[in-house]
Coordinates of C-alpha atoms in Angstrom, one line a residue:
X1 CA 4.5 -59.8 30.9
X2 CA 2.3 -57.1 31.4
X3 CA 2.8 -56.1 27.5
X4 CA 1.2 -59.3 26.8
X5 CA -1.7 -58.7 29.2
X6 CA -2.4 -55.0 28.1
X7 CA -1.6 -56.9 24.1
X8 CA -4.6 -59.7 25.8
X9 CA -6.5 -56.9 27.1
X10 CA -7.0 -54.8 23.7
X11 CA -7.8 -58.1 21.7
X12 CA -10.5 -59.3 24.3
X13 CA -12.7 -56.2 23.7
X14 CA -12.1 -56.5 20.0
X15 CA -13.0 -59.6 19.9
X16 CA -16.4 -58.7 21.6
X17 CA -17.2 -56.3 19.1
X18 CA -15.9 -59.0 16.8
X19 CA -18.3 -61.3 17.8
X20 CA -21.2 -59.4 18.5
X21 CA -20.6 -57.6 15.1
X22 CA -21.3 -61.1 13.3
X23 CA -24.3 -62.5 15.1
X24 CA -26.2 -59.7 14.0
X25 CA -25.3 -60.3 10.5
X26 CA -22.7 -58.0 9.4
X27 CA -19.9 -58.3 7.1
X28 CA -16.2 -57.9 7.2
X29 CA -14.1 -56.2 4.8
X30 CA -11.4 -58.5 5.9
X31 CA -10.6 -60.8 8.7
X32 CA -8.3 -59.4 11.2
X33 CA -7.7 -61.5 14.4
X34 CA -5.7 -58.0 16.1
X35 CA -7.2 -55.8 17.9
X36 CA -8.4 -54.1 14.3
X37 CA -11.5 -55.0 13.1
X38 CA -12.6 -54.2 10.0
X39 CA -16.8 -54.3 9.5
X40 CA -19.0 -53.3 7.2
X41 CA -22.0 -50.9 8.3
X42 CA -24.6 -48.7 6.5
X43 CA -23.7 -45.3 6.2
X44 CA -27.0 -43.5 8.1
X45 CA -25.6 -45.7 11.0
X46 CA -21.9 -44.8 10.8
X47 CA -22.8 -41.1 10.7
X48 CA -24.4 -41.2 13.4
X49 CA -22.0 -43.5 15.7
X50 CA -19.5 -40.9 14.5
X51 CA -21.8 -38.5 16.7
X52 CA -20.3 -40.2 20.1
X53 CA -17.2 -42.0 18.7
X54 CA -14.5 -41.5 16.8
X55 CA -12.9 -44.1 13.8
X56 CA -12.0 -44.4 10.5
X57 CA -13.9 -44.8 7.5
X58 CA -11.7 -47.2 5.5
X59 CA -13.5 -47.6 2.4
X60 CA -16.9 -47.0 0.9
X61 CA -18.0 -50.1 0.1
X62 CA -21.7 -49.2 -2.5
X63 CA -23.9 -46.5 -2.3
X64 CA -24.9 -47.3 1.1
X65 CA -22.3 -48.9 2.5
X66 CA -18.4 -48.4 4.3
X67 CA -16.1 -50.2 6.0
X68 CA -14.9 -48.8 9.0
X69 CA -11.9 -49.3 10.9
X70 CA -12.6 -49.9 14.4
X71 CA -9.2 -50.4 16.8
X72 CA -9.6 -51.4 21.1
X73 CA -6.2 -50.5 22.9
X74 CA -4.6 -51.6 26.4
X75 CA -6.7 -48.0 27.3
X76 CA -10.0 -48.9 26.1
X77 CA -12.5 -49.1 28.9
X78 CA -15.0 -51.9 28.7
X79 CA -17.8 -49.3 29.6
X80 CA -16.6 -48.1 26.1
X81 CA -17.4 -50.9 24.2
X82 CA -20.4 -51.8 25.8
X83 CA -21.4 -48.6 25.6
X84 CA -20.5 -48.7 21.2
X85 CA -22.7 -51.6 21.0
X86 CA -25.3 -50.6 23.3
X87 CA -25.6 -47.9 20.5
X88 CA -25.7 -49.8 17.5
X89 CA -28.0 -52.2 19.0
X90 CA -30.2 -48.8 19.2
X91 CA -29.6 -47.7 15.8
X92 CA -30.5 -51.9 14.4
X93 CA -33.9 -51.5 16.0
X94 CA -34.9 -48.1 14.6
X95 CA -34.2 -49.8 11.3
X96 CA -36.7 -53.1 11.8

């Protein structure tokens, strides 16, 4: 049981990513219901979330463009998510 809630707990905070991820318009490079997710940012912002954080780059995507792979675990603080799209919330409004 408390592989399942650690399993529950990973997912949750990918799925707020997830979610916030899409409402402000970006795509996926595929749909992943895990604790994986899979989107698609500009590059000037993924270099400079790769100044506090550390993932993947999975694939470029165009000239400007790269999937990333972004993973939550059982050991993933909430403050650590927040804190990821507290960021790129910062790095959208620099851009508008």
């Amino acid at each position: 049981e408390l592989y399942f809630e650690l399993a529950r707990h990973a997912n949750r905070l990918a799925d707020q990513i997830r979610q916030e991820l899409a409402q402000t318009g970006y795509r996926f490079l595929t749909d992943s219901p895990t604790n994986q997710i899979f989107p698609i940012l500009p590059n000037r912002v993924i270099d400079e979330l790769l100044k506090d954080y550390s993932f993947f780059i999975r694939e470029k995507v165009d000239a400007e463009n790269a999937a990333v792979r972004l993973v939550t675990s059982w050991a993933t603080p909430p403050a650590a998510v927040e804190g990821f799209l507290h960021r790129l919330r910062e790095l959208q409004a620099q851009t508008r």
